[in-house]
């Protein structure tokens, strides 16, 4: 599974302060730390309170790239900020994210085609997040079809079925797992899949336990990637183990270390 | 998920010695300990070296029932030993196990019908364990059909797709997960499913990590029960968490304790 490291995000106080003070230290430390712990992409989010998201995104992209060669996932609802970031990315990036709403898809898929970017597509639209798997799969199909119209292959898309906190929307859990499985039948090649892993445990005790359990259950249903905490050692060990069970990496006695050290 | 506690088994030295000396102490301690930790059934196996399996099974069943009211899973390839045990069981038991071989199925399903016992059916026959899911599902269907001829409903069966060690038969992992999913489509009601959990990690380092990761991945594909170590706290926590994610138990902050203390 591909781990998109979640930590360079202005919702964390140290990153918010770093952006505000234009202090590259915390950003670059987290870039290196996440890479060291096995992240494959670095998510870049200026945070909800940024008053100048375009400038903040440009700065974050530049200082992150000084510290790490990992590809970036540009994470914003402000598409101008994403576009400004894409112009600076040294290698193809990921756009995080677009819902199945036509105007937004048109904007995002046009950018993705221009910058050869992958795209996270959310299984939601103007009406919100559907209650069941069938509706989520329907929205995933809309994302695939619209991307195709822009010349974007299905496997450049990462469909996020949108996991919800298990303490308030528990009935969504089985639906999300079924969505992951059925998304793989939409097209050939199939779209890839992703989740914002920590959503499943928002507001619960035992957050790490719930996160890593959900991660491997989702992998057993076709999950390809997750926006997650690459520095959660037990999560990374669980993911490495699931890859062995799914026959995605060759078993050796030190398979956990091998998975985490792949970037080094 | 239903946990069939694996520990009263003559392959463990303390149990082998207890059987040999007719010392109920270790057997009853493990009975109580497994029940306390959340087991739902207790597996009873006289071990591979027993020279008098019928008498040993009778003794084990009696001393176990003195210590615990949990239902028993009588685990032997010697059907005379299973039958002798069934006669002594105070409540309906489980027969562990029968392969998809006609003579054995006839013997076991006749016993199961007589004693109202559940049966673990193995997805293997005279030719061994199949390489892929399709063949395993085919054998599961034979088990369901033969059971039906003896008046045994599909949901009295627990089909075991037979997990193999991930360090030597890694390609079986995805096939076992697919088998679990497809078994649920054989009949209505569907048969239940089980695995001998520790098989997946035989001969590996990180046995507990592999066991608990496989357990929840299998649950996400329809696994109903496992013969497992009920005293592995991290396994039980993972199983409790998977039940929350699958919306099988209602979330509360102490869901792990609630799962484990259900028997108390």
PDB file of C-alpha atoms in Angstrom, chain B residues 45-165:
ATOM      1  CA  UNK B  45      -7.503 -32.206  21.083  1.00  0.00           C
ATOM      2  CA  UNK B  46      -5.721 -35.161  22.655  1.00  0.00           C
ATOM      3  CA  UNK B  47      -2.625 -34.498  20.580  1.00  0.00           C
ATOM      4  CA  UNK B  48      -0.770 -36.464  17.941  1.00  0.00           C
ATOM      5  CA  UNK B  49       1.014 -38.846  20.317  1.00  0.00           C
ATOM      6  CA  UNK B  50      -1.929 -40.176  22.289  1.00  0.00           C
ATOM      7  CA  UNK B  51      -1.998 -43.996  22.276  1.00  0.00           C
ATOM      8  CA  UNK B  52      -5.536 -44.182  23.593  1.00  0.00           C
ATOM      9  CA  UNK B  53      -7.355 -41.286  21.887  1.00  0.00           C
ATOM     10  CA  UNK B  54     -10.869 -42.441  22.839  1.00  0.00           C
ATOM     11  CA  UNK B  55     -10.159 -42.631  26.558  1.00  0.00           C
ATOM     12  CA  UNK B  56      -8.064 -39.458  26.480  1.00  0.00           C
ATOM     13  CA  UNK B  57     -10.860 -37.531  24.712  1.00  0.00           C
ATOM     14  CA  UNK B  58     -13.450 -38.736  27.217  1.00  0.00           C
ATOM     15  CA  UNK B  59     -11.268 -37.637  30.102  1.00  0.00           C
ATOM     16  CA  UNK B  60     -10.493 -34.246  28.548  1.00  0.00           C
ATOM     17  CA  UNK B  61     -14.165 -33.536  27.852  1.00  0.00           C
ATOM     18  CA  UNK B  62     -15.143 -34.403  31.404  1.00  0.00           C
ATOM     19  CA  UNK B  63     -12.485 -32.411  33.201  1.00  0.00           C
ATOM     20  CA  UNK B  64     -12.922 -29.420  30.884  1.00  0.00           C
ATOM     21  CA  UNK B  65     -16.671 -29.356  31.533  1.00  0.00           C
ATOM     22  CA  UNK B  66     -16.001 -29.346  35.261  1.00  0.00           C
ATOM     23  CA  UNK B  67     -14.156 -26.025  34.816  1.00  0.00           C
ATOM     24  CA  UNK B  68     -16.127 -24.228  32.100  1.00  0.00           C
ATOM     25  CA  UNK B  69     -19.610 -24.119  30.627  1.00  0.00           C
ATOM     26  CA  UNK B  70     -18.356 -23.120  27.191  1.00  0.00           C
ATOM     27  CA  UNK B  71     -19.320 -25.393  24.285  1.00  0.00           C
ATOM     28  CA  UNK B  72     -16.545 -27.673  23.063  1.00  0.00           C
ATOM     29  CA  UNK B  73     -14.986 -28.242  19.643  1.00  0.00           C
ATOM     30  CA  UNK B  74     -13.869 -31.878  19.554  1.00  0.00           C
ATOM     31  CA  UNK B  75     -10.730 -31.934  17.465  1.00  0.00           C
ATOM     32  CA  UNK B  76      -9.462 -35.256  16.145  1.00  0.00           C
ATOM     33  CA  UNK B  77      -9.000 -37.290  12.996  1.00  0.00           C
ATOM     34  CA  UNK B  78     -10.119 -40.332  15.041  1.00  0.00           C
ATOM     35  CA  UNK B  79     -13.879 -40.280  14.678  1.00  0.00           C
ATOM     36  CA  UNK B  80     -14.335 -42.875  17.418  1.00  0.00           C
ATOM     37  CA  UNK B  81     -12.743 -40.403  19.822  1.00  0.00           C
ATOM     38  CA  UNK B  82     -15.048 -37.628  18.619  1.00  0.00           C
ATOM     39  CA  UNK B  83     -18.106 -39.815  19.006  1.00  0.00           C
ATOM     40  CA  UNK B  84     -17.092 -40.841  22.523  1.00  0.00           C
ATOM     41  CA  UNK B  85     -16.643 -37.151  23.367  1.00  0.00           C
ATOM     42  CA  UNK B  86     -19.974 -36.128  21.844  1.00  0.00           C
ATOM     43  CA  UNK B  87     -21.796 -38.587  24.107  1.00  0.00           C
ATOM     44  CA  UNK B  88     -20.418 -36.714  27.118  1.00  0.00           C
ATOM     45  CA  UNK B  89     -20.945 -33.122  25.990  1.00  0.00           C
ATOM     46  CA  UNK B  90     -23.481 -31.300  28.140  1.00  0.00           C
ATOM     47  CA  UNK B  91     -24.439 -28.970  25.307  1.00  0.00           C
ATOM     48  CA  UNK B  92     -24.245 -29.126  21.507  1.00  0.00           C
ATOM     49  CA  UNK B  93     -20.624 -29.347  20.413  1.00  0.00           C
ATOM     50  CA  UNK B  94     -18.622 -28.722  17.260  1.00  0.00           C
ATOM     51  CA  UNK B  95     -16.835 -31.483  15.337  1.00  0.00           C
ATOM     52  CA  UNK B  96     -13.360 -30.427  14.187  1.00  0.00           C
ATOM     53  CA  UNK B  97     -13.118 -31.535  11.361  1.00  0.00           C
ATOM     54  CA  UNK B  98     -13.996 -33.375   8.155  1.00  0.00           C
ATOM     55  CA  UNK B  99     -12.513 -33.046   4.633  1.00  0.00           C
ATOM     56  CA  UNK B 100     -14.592 -33.277   1.452  1.00  0.00           C
ATOM     57  CA  UNK B 101     -14.101 -37.052   1.212  1.00  0.00           C
ATOM     58  CA  UNK B 102     -17.286 -39.076   0.928  1.00  0.00           C
ATOM     59  CA  UNK B 103     -16.621 -41.845   3.473  1.00  0.00           C
ATOM     60  CA  UNK B 104     -15.481 -39.362   6.095  1.00  0.00           C
ATOM     61  CA  UNK B 105     -18.336 -36.963   5.402  1.00  0.00           C
ATOM     62  CA  UNK B 106     -20.843 -39.807   5.769  1.00  0.00           C
ATOM     63  CA  UNK B 107     -19.413 -40.811   9.115  1.00  0.00           C
ATOM     64  CA  UNK B 108     -19.125 -37.268  10.469  1.00  0.00           C
ATOM     65  CA  UNK B 109     -22.417 -35.860   9.205  1.00  0.00           C
ATOM     66  CA  UNK B 110     -24.293 -38.881  10.588  1.00  0.00           C
ATOM     67  CA  UNK B 111     -22.732 -38.167  13.995  1.00  0.00           C
ATOM     68  CA  UNK B 112     -23.457 -34.454  13.678  1.00  0.00           C
ATOM     69  CA  UNK B 113     -27.113 -35.136  12.916  1.00  0.00           C
ATOM     70  CA  UNK B 114     -27.416 -37.536  15.853  1.00  0.00           C
ATOM     71  CA  UNK B 115     -25.791 -35.207  18.383  1.00  0.00           C
ATOM     72  CA  UNK B 116     -26.964 -31.871  16.926  1.00  0.00           C
ATOM     73  CA  UNK B 117     -23.343 -30.866  16.471  1.00  0.00           C
ATOM     74  CA  UNK B 118     -21.870 -28.159  14.275  1.00  0.00           C
ATOM     75  CA  UNK B 119     -19.130 -29.321  11.886  1.00  0.00           C
ATOM     76  CA  UNK B 120     -15.911 -27.759  10.605  1.00  0.00           C
ATOM     77  CA  UNK B 121     -15.566 -28.799   6.954  1.00  0.00           C
ATOM     78  CA  UNK B 122     -12.126 -28.559   5.353  1.00  0.00           C
ATOM     79  CA  UNK B 123     -11.719 -27.350   1.753  1.00  0.00           C
ATOM     80  CA  UNK B 124      -9.540 -30.338   0.866  1.00  0.00           C
ATOM     81  CA  UNK B 125     -10.012 -33.899  -0.312  1.00  0.00           C
ATOM     82  CA  UNK B 126      -7.942 -37.017  -1.142  1.00  0.00           C
ATOM     83  CA  UNK B 127      -5.854 -34.926  -3.516  1.00  0.00           C
ATOM     84  CA  UNK B 128      -4.854 -32.434  -0.846  1.00  0.00           C
ATOM     85  CA  UNK B 129      -5.374 -28.679  -0.566  1.00  0.00           C
ATOM     86  CA  UNK B 130      -6.250 -26.955  -3.854  1.00  0.00           C
ATOM     87  CA  UNK B 131      -4.052 -24.211  -5.230  1.00  0.00           C
ATOM     88  CA  UNK B 132      -6.772 -21.701  -5.916  1.00  0.00           C
ATOM     89  CA  UNK B 133     -10.033 -20.295  -4.617  1.00  0.00           C
ATOM     90  CA  UNK B 134     -12.275 -21.834  -7.278  1.00  0.00           C
ATOM     91  CA  UNK B 135     -11.334 -25.384  -6.316  1.00  0.00           C
ATOM     92  CA  UNK B 136     -11.685 -24.588  -2.621  1.00  0.00           C
ATOM     93  CA  UNK B 137     -15.162 -23.165  -3.191  1.00  0.00           C
ATOM     94  CA  UNK B 138     -16.049 -26.284  -5.170  1.00  0.00           C
ATOM     95  CA  UNK B 139     -15.079 -28.488  -2.236  1.00  0.00           C
ATOM     96  CA  UNK B 140     -17.027 -26.230   0.113  1.00  0.00           C
ATOM     97  CA  UNK B 141     -20.080 -26.764  -2.087  1.00  0.00           C
ATOM     98  CA  UNK B 142     -19.591 -30.552  -1.828  1.00  0.00           C
ATOM     99  CA  UNK B 143     -19.494 -30.252   1.943  1.00  0.00           C
ATOM    100  CA  UNK B 144     -22.691 -28.181   1.973  1.00  0.00           C
ATOM    101  CA  UNK B 145     -24.498 -30.569  -0.394  1.00  0.00           C
ATOM    102  CA  UNK B 146     -23.478 -33.685   1.523  1.00  0.00           C
ATOM    103  CA  UNK B 147     -24.419 -32.121   4.845  1.00  0.00           C
ATOM    104  CA  UNK B 148     -27.808 -31.267   3.389  1.00  0.00           C
ATOM    105  CA  UNK B 149     -28.361 -34.934   2.523  1.00  0.00           C
ATOM    106  CA  UNK B 150     -27.999 -35.665   6.223  1.00  0.00           C
ATOM    107  CA  UNK B 151     -30.469 -32.946   7.160  1.00  0.00           C
ATOM    108  CA  UNK B 152     -27.759 -30.583   8.353  1.00  0.00           C
ATOM    109  CA  UNK B 153     -28.421 -26.925   7.519  1.00  0.00           C
ATOM    110  CA  UNK B 154     -25.605 -24.989   5.786  1.00  0.00           C
ATOM    111  CA  UNK B 155     -25.194 -22.656   8.750  1.00  0.00           C
ATOM    112  CA  UNK B 156     -24.354 -25.605  11.011  1.00  0.00           C
ATOM    113  CA  UNK B 157     -21.187 -25.911   8.902  1.00  0.00           C
ATOM    114  CA  UNK B 158     -18.006 -23.895   9.378  1.00  0.00           C
ATOM    115  CA  UNK B 159     -15.991 -24.137   6.174  1.00  0.00           C
ATOM    116  CA  UNK B 160     -12.229 -23.815   6.674  1.00  0.00           C
ATOM    117  CA  UNK B 161     -10.536 -22.690   3.437  1.00  0.00           C
ATOM    118  CA  UNK B 162      -7.195 -23.819   4.919  1.00  0.00           C
ATOM    119  CA  UNK B 163      -4.677 -21.048   5.346  1.00  0.00           C
ATOM    120  CA  UNK B 164      -1.069 -22.082   4.731  1.00  0.00           C
ATOM    121  CA  UNK B 165       2.122 -20.569   6.156  1.00  0.00           C
TER     122      UNK B 165
END
